Coordinates of C-alpha atoms in Angstrom, one line a residue:
M125 CA 18.3 -31.4 25.4
D126 CA 18.5 -34.5 27.8
A127 CA 16.7 -37.9 27.4
V128 CA 13.9 -37.1 29.9
E129 CA 13.1 -34.1 27.7
R130 CA 13.3 -36.0 24.6
T131 CA 10.9 -38.8 25.7
S132 CA 8.3 -36.1 26.5
D133 CA 8.6 -34.2 23.4
N134 CA 6.1 -35.6 21.0
R135 CA 6.0 -32.7 18.6
P136 CA 6.4 -33.7 14.7
Y137 CA 10.0 -34.1 13.7
F138 CA 9.4 -32.4 10.4
F139 CA 6.9 -30.4 8.3
L140 CA 7.1 -31.5 4.5
S141 CA 6.3 -28.4 2.5
Y142 CA 5.6 -29.1 -1.2
A143 CA 3.9 -27.6 -4.1
H144 CA 0.5 -29.3 -5.1
T145 CA 0.7 -30.5 -8.7
P146 CA -2.4 -29.7 -10.7
S147 CA -4.3 -32.6 -12.2
W148 CA -4.0 -32.7 -16.1
G149 CA -7.4 -34.4 -16.6
S150 CA -10.6 -35.8 -14.9
G151 CA -10.4 -39.0 -13.3
G152 CA -6.7 -39.5 -13.4
P153 CA -4.5 -40.6 -10.5
N154 CA -3.6 -38.2 -7.7
P155 CA -0.8 -36.2 -9.1
D156 CA 0.8 -35.9 -5.7
H157 CA 0.8 -39.8 -5.1
W158 CA 4.5 -40.1 -5.0
V159 CA 4.9 -37.1 -2.5
H160 CA 2.7 -39.1 -0.2
V161 CA 4.8 -42.2 -0.6
L162 CA 8.0 -40.3 0.2
F163 CA 6.3 -38.8 3.4
A164 CA 5.3 -42.3 4.5
D165 CA 8.8 -43.6 4.1
L166 CA 10.3 -40.6 5.8
C167 CA 7.8 -41.1 8.7
N168 CA 8.8 -44.9 8.9
D169 CA 12.5 -44.3 9.1
I170 CA 12.2 -41.7 11.7
M171 CA 10.1 -43.8 14.0
A172 CA 12.8 -46.5 13.8
L173 CA 15.5 -43.9 14.4
T174 CA 13.8 -42.2 17.6
D175 CA 11.8 -43.1 20.5
L176 CA 8.7 -41.5 19.5
P177 CA 5.7 -43.3 21.2
G178 CA 3.1 -45.1 19.0
G179 CA 0.5 -43.0 17.8
A180 CA 2.7 -39.7 18.0
P181 CA 3.1 -37.9 14.5
A182 CA 6.6 -38.5 13.0
G183 CA 5.9 -35.6 10.5
F184 CA 3.1 -33.3 9.0
M185 CA 2.0 -32.7 5.5
D186 CA -1.2 -31.2 4.1
R187 CA -3.0 -33.9 2.1
E188 CA -6.2 -32.6 0.8
M189 CA -6.2 -28.8 1.9
R190 CA -10.0 -28.5 1.7
S191 CA -11.4 -25.3 2.9
G192 CA -13.9 -25.6 5.8
D193 CA -11.7 -28.5 7.3
G194 CA -9.8 -26.0 9.4
W195 CA -6.7 -26.6 7.4
P196 CA -5.3 -23.1 7.9
E197 CA -5.2 -23.6 11.7
K198 CA -3.5 -27.0 11.4
L199 CA -1.0 -25.7 9.1
S200 CA -0.1 -22.8 11.4
E201 CA -0.2 -25.0 14.4
N202 CA 2.3 -27.6 12.8
L203 CA 4.6 -24.7 11.6
A204 CA 4.8 -23.3 15.2
T205 CA 5.5 -26.7 16.6
C206 CA 7.3 -29.1 14.2
R207 CA 11.0 -29.4 15.0
V208 CA 12.4 -29.2 11.3
F209 CA 11.0 -27.5 8.0
V210 CA 11.6 -29.7 4.9
P211 CA 10.8 -27.7 1.8
L212 CA 10.5 -30.0 -1.3
F213 CA 12.4 -28.0 -3.9
S214 CA 11.0 -27.9 -7.5
P215 CA 10.4 -25.2 -10.1
R216 CA 6.8 -25.2 -9.1
Y217 CA 7.7 -24.6 -5.4
F218 CA 9.0 -21.2 -5.9
T219 CA 6.0 -19.9 -7.7
S220 CA 3.5 -21.3 -5.0
E221 CA 2.1 -18.5 -2.6
M222 CA 1.3 -21.2 -0.2
C223 CA 4.7 -22.6 -0.1
G224 CA 6.1 -19.1 0.3
R225 CA 3.8 -18.4 3.2
E226 CA 5.0 -21.8 4.9
W227 CA 8.7 -20.9 4.5
F228 CA 8.2 -17.3 5.8
A229 CA 6.2 -18.4 8.9
F230 CA 8.9 -20.9 9.9
H231 CA 11.7 -18.8 9.1
E232 CA 10.1 -16.0 11.1
R233 CA 10.1 -18.6 14.0
I234 CA 13.9 -19.2 13.5
L235 CA 14.6 -15.4 13.8
R236 CA 12.5 -15.2 16.9
A237 CA 14.7 -17.9 18.5
R238 CA 17.9 -16.2 17.3
A239 CA 16.8 -13.1 18.7
T240 CA 16.6 -14.8 22.2
G241 CA 20.0 -16.4 22.0
S242 CA 19.1 -19.7 20.8
G243 CA 22.1 -19.7 18.4
A244 CA 22.1 -20.4 14.6
V245 CA 19.2 -23.1 14.9
P246 CA 19.8 -24.6 11.1
A247 CA 16.3 -26.1 11.4
I248 CA 15.5 -25.9 7.5
V249 CA 16.6 -29.0 5.7
P250 CA 15.8 -28.7 1.9
A251 CA 15.0 -31.8 -0.2
L252 CA 15.1 -32.0 -4.0
W253 CA 11.8 -33.2 -5.5
T254 CA 13.1 -32.4 -9.1
H255 CA 16.3 -30.7 -10.1
V256 CA 16.4 -26.9 -9.5
E257 CA 19.0 -24.6 -10.8
Y258 CA 20.6 -22.1 -8.5
T259 CA 19.4 -19.3 -10.5
Q260 CA 15.7 -20.5 -10.0
L261 CA 16.1 -20.0 -6.2
P262 CA 14.6 -16.8 -4.9
D263 CA 17.0 -14.5 -3.0
S264 CA 15.2 -15.3 0.3
V265 CA 16.3 -18.8 -0.1
R266 CA 19.9 -18.6 -1.3
H267 CA 21.5 -18.2 2.1
I268 CA 20.5 -21.8 3.3
H269 CA 23.4 -23.9 2.5
V270 CA 22.8 -27.5 1.4
D271 CA 25.0 -30.0 -0.5
H272 CA 22.6 -32.1 -2.6
A273 CA 25.5 -34.0 -4.0
A274 CA 26.1 -35.4 -0.5
F275 CA 23.3 -37.7 -1.2
G276 CA 24.8 -38.9 -4.5
D277 CA 24.8 -37.6 -8.3
R278 CA 21.6 -39.1 -9.4
Y279 CA 19.7 -37.4 -6.6
A280 CA 21.3 -34.1 -7.3
A281 CA 20.6 -34.5 -10.9
Q282 CA 16.9 -35.9 -10.6
G283 CA 15.7 -35.4 -7.2
F284 CA 13.6 -37.9 -5.3
Y285 CA 11.0 -37.9 -8.2
G286 CA 13.7 -39.3 -10.6
L287 CA 14.5 -42.0 -7.9
I288 CA 11.0 -43.2 -6.9
K289 CA 9.6 -43.5 -10.3
L290 CA 11.9 -46.2 -11.8
N291 CA 12.3 -49.6 -10.1
R292 CA 16.1 -50.0 -10.9
F293 CA 16.7 -47.0 -8.4
H294 CA 14.8 -48.5 -5.8
D295 CA 17.7 -49.2 -3.5
E296 CA 19.2 -45.7 -4.1
Y297 CA 16.0 -44.2 -3.4
K298 CA 15.6 -46.0 -0.1
E299 CA 19.2 -45.0 0.8
T300 CA 18.5 -41.3 0.2
V301 CA 15.3 -41.3 2.3
L302 CA 17.1 -42.9 5.2
G303 CA 19.8 -40.3 4.8
L304 CA 17.4 -37.4 5.0
A305 CA 15.6 -38.9 7.9
Q306 CA 19.0 -39.1 9.8
R307 CA 19.7 -35.6 8.9
I308 CA 16.2 -34.5 10.2
V309 CA 16.6 -36.2 13.6
Q310 CA 20.2 -35.0 13.9
V311 CA 19.3 -31.3 13.4
A312 CA 16.2 -31.9 15.7
H313 CA 18.4 -32.9 18.5
D314 CA 21.4 -30.9 18.0
S315 CA 19.6 -27.6 17.6
P316 CA 16.3 -27.8 19.3
L317 CA 13.9 -25.1 18.1
P318 CA 11.4 -23.9 20.7
S319 CA 7.8 -23.9 19.7
S320 CA 5.8 -20.5 19.2
R321 CA 2.5 -19.2 19.0
P322 CA 0.9 -20.1 15.6
R323 CA 0.9 -17.2 13.1
P324 CA -2.5 -16.6 11.4
Y325 CA -2.1 -18.2 7.9
E326 CA -4.2 -15.7 6.2
S327 CA -2.1 -12.8 7.1
T328 CA 1.2 -14.6 6.6
P329 CA 3.2 -13.0 3.6
S330 CA 5.0 -15.2 1.1
A331 CA 8.7 -15.6 1.2
F332 CA 8.8 -15.6 -2.7
K333 CA 8.0 -12.6 -5.0
P334 CA 5.5 -13.1 -7.7
R335 CA 6.6 -14.7 -10.9
G336 CA 8.0 -12.4 -13.4
E337 CA 8.7 -9.6 -11.0
G338 CA 12.4 -8.5 -11.0
P339 CA 14.6 -7.9 -7.9
R340 CA 12.8 -6.2 -5.4
R341 CA 15.2 -3.6 -3.2
I342 CA 14.4 -1.8 -0.2
H343 CA 16.8 0.6 2.2
L344 CA 16.8 0.7 5.9
T345 CA 18.0 3.7 7.6
V346 CA 18.8 3.7 11.4
A347 CA 18.5 7.0 13.3
A348 CA 19.8 6.2 16.8
P349 CA 22.5 7.5 19.0
T350 CA 25.5 5.6 19.9
R351 CA 26.8 4.6 23.5
D352 CA 29.1 7.7 23.4
T353 CA 26.3 10.2 22.2
I354 CA 23.5 9.5 24.5
P355 CA 22.7 11.8 27.6
E356 CA 24.6 10.8 30.8
H357 CA 21.4 9.9 32.4
R358 CA 20.2 7.5 29.7
D359 CA 20.7 3.7 30.1
A360 CA 23.4 2.6 27.8
R361 CA 22.4 -1.0 27.3
P362 CA 20.3 -0.5 24.2
Y363 CA 23.3 1.3 22.4
G364 CA 26.7 0.2 21.0
E365 CA 29.6 1.9 19.1
D366 CA 27.4 2.4 15.9
A367 CA 23.7 3.3 15.4
Q368 CA 23.3 -0.1 13.8
D369 CA 24.1 -1.6 17.1
W370 CA 20.9 -0.2 18.6
N371 CA 18.8 -3.0 20.4
P372 CA 15.8 -1.3 22.0
Y373 CA 14.4 -4.6 23.1
H374 CA 17.7 -5.7 24.8
S375 CA 15.6 -7.3 27.8
E376 CA 14.0 -9.7 25.1
S377 CA 16.7 -9.9 22.3
T378 CA 20.6 -10.4 22.1
R379 CA 20.6 -9.1 18.6
A380 CA 20.9 -5.6 17.2
L381 CA 17.5 -4.5 15.9
P382 CA 18.7 -3.4 12.3
S383 CA 20.4 -6.6 11.8
L384 CA 17.1 -8.6 12.9
A385 CA 15.1 -6.3 10.5
E386 CA 17.4 -6.8 7.6
E387 CA 17.2 -10.5 7.9
L388 CA 13.4 -10.5 8.2
I389 CA 12.9 -8.3 5.1
R390 CA 15.4 -10.4 3.3
S391 CA 13.2 -13.3 4.1
L392 CA 10.4 -11.5 2.2
D393 CA 12.7 -11.8 -1.0
Y394 CA 14.0 -8.2 -0.9
R395 CA 17.6 -7.1 -1.6
T396 CA 18.2 -5.0 1.5
T397 CA 20.8 -2.4 2.3
V398 CA 21.2 -0.7 5.6
S399 CA 22.9 2.5 6.7
S400 CA 23.1 4.9 9.6
F401 CA 21.2 8.0 9.3
D402 CA 24.2 10.2 10.5
D403 CA 26.2 8.9 7.4
E404 CA 23.3 9.8 4.8
D405 CA 22.7 13.0 2.8
P406 CA 19.2 14.0 4.2
T407 CA 17.9 15.6 1.1
G408 CA 18.4 12.4 -0.9
D409 CA 17.0 9.0 -1.2
I410 CA 20.4 7.2 -1.5
P411 CA 22.7 7.2 1.5
A412 CA 26.3 8.3 0.9
A413 CA 27.6 5.0 1.9
S414 CA 25.4 2.1 2.0
V415 CA 26.5 -1.7 1.6
T416 CA 25.0 -4.5 -0.2
E417 CA 24.6 -8.0 1.5
D418 CA 27.8 -9.0 -0.4
G419 CA 29.8 -6.2 1.3
E420 CA 30.3 -4.0 -1.6
D421 CA 29.5 -0.3 -2.2
S422 CA 26.0 0.0 -3.8
A423 CA 26.4 3.4 -5.3
D424 CA 26.4 2.1 -8.8
K425 CA 24.1 -1.0 -8.2
V426 CA 21.0 0.7 -6.9
P427 CA 18.5 2.8 -8.8
P428 CA 18.2 6.5 -7.7
T429 CA 15.0 5.9 -5.9
R430 CA 13.7 2.8 -4.0
P431 CA 11.5 2.1 -1.1
G432 CA 12.9 3.1 2.3
I433 CA 12.1 2.5 6.1
L434 CA 13.5 4.7 8.6
L435 CA 14.0 3.1 12.1
V436 CA 14.2 6.0 14.6
D437 CA 14.9 6.1 18.1
R438 CA 13.3 9.1 19.9
W439 CA 16.1 9.5 22.1
A440 CA 18.1 10.4 18.9
L441 CA 16.3 13.7 18.7
L442 CA 18.2 15.1 21.8
D443 CA 21.0 16.0 19.4
E444 CA 20.3 19.2 17.9
E445 CA 22.2 18.7 14.8
R446 CA 20.6 15.3 14.0
R447 CA 17.3 16.6 14.8
H448 CA 17.8 19.4 12.2
R449 CA 18.8 16.9 9.6
L450 CA 15.8 14.7 10.4
K451 CA 13.4 17.6 9.8
E452 CA 15.2 18.1 6.6
F453 CA 14.8 14.4 5.7
D454 CA 10.9 14.6 6.5
A455 CA 10.5 17.7 4.4
G456 CA 11.8 16.0 1.3
A457 CA 10.6 12.5 2.1
R458 CA 8.8 10.7 -0.9
P459 CA 5.5 8.8 -0.4
W460 CA 7.6 5.6 -0.4
V461 CA 9.7 6.4 2.7
S462 CA 8.0 5.0 5.9
A463 CA 9.0 5.0 9.5
I464 CA 9.0 2.7 12.5
V465 CA 9.5 3.8 16.1
P466 CA 10.5 1.2 18.5
W467 CA 9.3 2.5 21.9
N468 CA 10.0 -0.4 24.4
R469 CA 7.3 -0.5 27.2
A470 CA 9.5 -2.4 29.5
D471 CA 12.3 0.6 29.3
L472 CA 11.2 2.8 32.3
Q473 CA 13.1 5.8 30.8
C474 CA 10.7 5.8 27.8
H475 CA 7.7 6.9 30.0
G476 CA 7.0 9.7 32.3
E477 CA 7.5 13.5 31.5
E478 CA 10.9 12.9 29.5
G479 CA 9.1 10.2 27.3
R480 CA 6.1 12.7 26.7
Q481 CA 8.4 15.4 25.7
L482 CA 10.6 13.2 23.3
T483 CA 7.2 12.0 21.7
E484 CA 6.2 15.5 21.2
E485 CA 9.5 16.2 19.6
L486 CA 9.2 13.6 17.3
D487 CA 5.9 14.8 16.0
R488 CA 7.4 18.3 15.4
T489 CA 10.4 16.7 13.7
L490 CA 9.0 14.3 11.2
P491 CA 5.4 15.6 10.9
L492 CA 5.0 14.4 7.0
I493 CA 6.1 10.9 7.6
L494 CA 4.3 10.4 10.9
E495 CA 1.0 11.6 9.5
R496 CA 1.3 9.2 6.5
G497 CA 2.0 6.3 8.8
R498 CA -1.1 7.2 10.9
R499 CA -3.3 6.8 7.9
T500 CA -2.2 3.3 7.3
D501 CA -3.4 0.0 8.7
C502 CA 0.0 -0.3 10.6
R503 CA -0.2 3.0 12.5
M504 CA 1.2 1.4 15.4
A505 CA 4.7 1.6 13.5
V506 CA 4.8 5.4 14.0
T507 CA 2.9 5.8 17.3
G508 CA 5.5 3.3 19.3
V509 CA 6.2 -0.4 18.9
P510 CA 6.1 -1.7 22.5
T511 CA 7.7 -5.2 22.1
L512 CA 10.0 -7.2 20.0
K513 CA 7.2 -9.7 19.0
T514 CA 4.9 -6.6 17.8
F515 CA 7.9 -5.2 15.7
I516 CA 8.3 -8.6 13.9
D517 CA 4.7 -9.0 13.2
L518 CA 4.5 -5.5 12.0
L519 CA 7.6 -5.0 9.9
P520 CA 6.2 -7.2 6.7
A521 CA 3.1 -5.0 6.7
V522 CA 5.2 -1.8 6.7
V523 CA 7.5 -3.3 3.9
A524 CA 4.4 -4.2 1.9
H525 CA 2.8 -0.7 2.3
T526 CA 6.0 1.1 1.7
T527 CA 6.4 -1.1 -1.7
R528 CA 3.0 -0.2 -3.0
Q529 CA 3.6 3.4 -2.4
Y530 CA 6.8 3.2 -4.5
L531 CA 5.1 1.3 -7.3
K532 CA 2.1 3.9 -7.3
H533 CA 4.3 7.1 -7.2
A534 CA 7.8 6.4 -8.5
E535 CA 8.8 7.3 -11.9
A536 CA 9.0 4.5 -14.3
H537 CA 12.2 4.3 -16.4
P538 CA 11.9 2.8 -20.0
P539 CA 14.5 0.2 -20.8
S540 CA 17.5 1.5 -22.8
G541 CA 17.5 1.0 -26.5
P542 CA 15.8 2.5 -29.6
H543 CA 12.3 3.9 -29.2
L544 CA 9.7 1.6 -30.6
P545 CA 6.4 3.2 -31.7
R546 CA 3.2 2.0 -29.9
P547 CA 1.5 -0.7 -31.8
R548 CA -1.8 0.3 -33.2
L549 CA -4.9 -1.9 -34.2
M550 CA -5.6 -1.3 -37.8
G551 CA -8.8 -2.0 -39.6
P552 CA -9.3 -5.0 -41.8
I553 CA -7.6 -5.0 -45.2
H554 CA -9.5 -6.6 -48.0
P555 CA -7.2 -8.0 -50.7
Q556 CA -8.1 -7.5 -54.3
P557 CA -8.2 -10.3 -56.9
P558 CA -5.0 -10.9 -58.8
D559 CA -6.3 -9.7 -62.2
A560 CA -8.2 -6.7 -60.6
G561 CA -6.8 -3.3 -61.8
P562 CA -6.4 -0.2 -59.7
D563 CA -9.4 1.1 -57.7
N564 CA -10.2 4.2 -59.6
G565 CA -13.9 4.5 -59.2
G566 CA -14.8 1.8 -61.5
E567 CA -12.8 3.1 -64.6
A568 CA -10.4 0.9 -66.6

């Protein structure tokens, strides 16, 4: 970004995402007072480090969040335009649905930028409010690398709250705030993140699973041909050497769709596995060879059933053997298996007579899964997803629906160990006096 562009870019440098602390009594001080102080200090340092004009917002944070004041719209607008996202880590942060929504909305914006070739865009800069153990971090957060110790051992151990509360740490607090401000400015300038259309706050899912819920898993299966197996007249640009290289929106995205989908699902705090349909056993839920995020075989790590999503390219149906295996897959598909059918409206070969024939063939091949999909609120997933933006907007809803079906229909397995009898509520027992004899109808 050159100097002229920087001068005209008056977007907030950062969005401070934090968990509101509830009041412990009436009439007490604002429990988030010190967060407001940190925000003001960050804004002052950023104004000194940049050429933002007077009156331009250096950062954004919600202060009162009162319904009726249009705060959802303000949140969405600032999440769509701010340059850097600064989550203020604390144990409470990862139990906050609002913070989870803010994280997901911003991370989705990063994924859109990556898909269009904007690079890694490391635009999330976490900060510590209080110390958080690594084990407390959701799976959706652990991929963000940050070295808190770079700001000092005391900050890593106590966070900003521990520094700001004690006067003897005043200089260390100021130095740490300045370091964070410098990091925000550096990221904003080195990896500029384009603005996006605001995402409706009410329909934004949380990136953090509910408290007490165990690891959530989902499997993504890709049914698509490769560059070597498509018909001669088919445009080869959407395809690669493997089905997982499939990129139906190649005019919009530089990334393979399965890779983008995996990352988006992971940002919803799921553990995701991906495999090609051609490598799977069509009669079972578990692929013959699937790989976890750490690159290890998942055969002994994943339970025998779990929610699944089938990403299917209609052009894959031209192969007779694959079409037969897809029909078998559909016949045995559990209620927690959904499908998404990307059908790029900009791809001229997806229209006309051949496109109509492929659509009819899909209906004959996957009648059960498609009919289930048409009965949901995200029916477009099976009727044809026309753009990358629609796919990104639709995928979280499909994941949520698939998970609900799994929880509703899947068989529950009790934990290992000895069987414990179900507790029963007994009637009241009246103790007898110490000198009372046996109750024998009044006889001594």
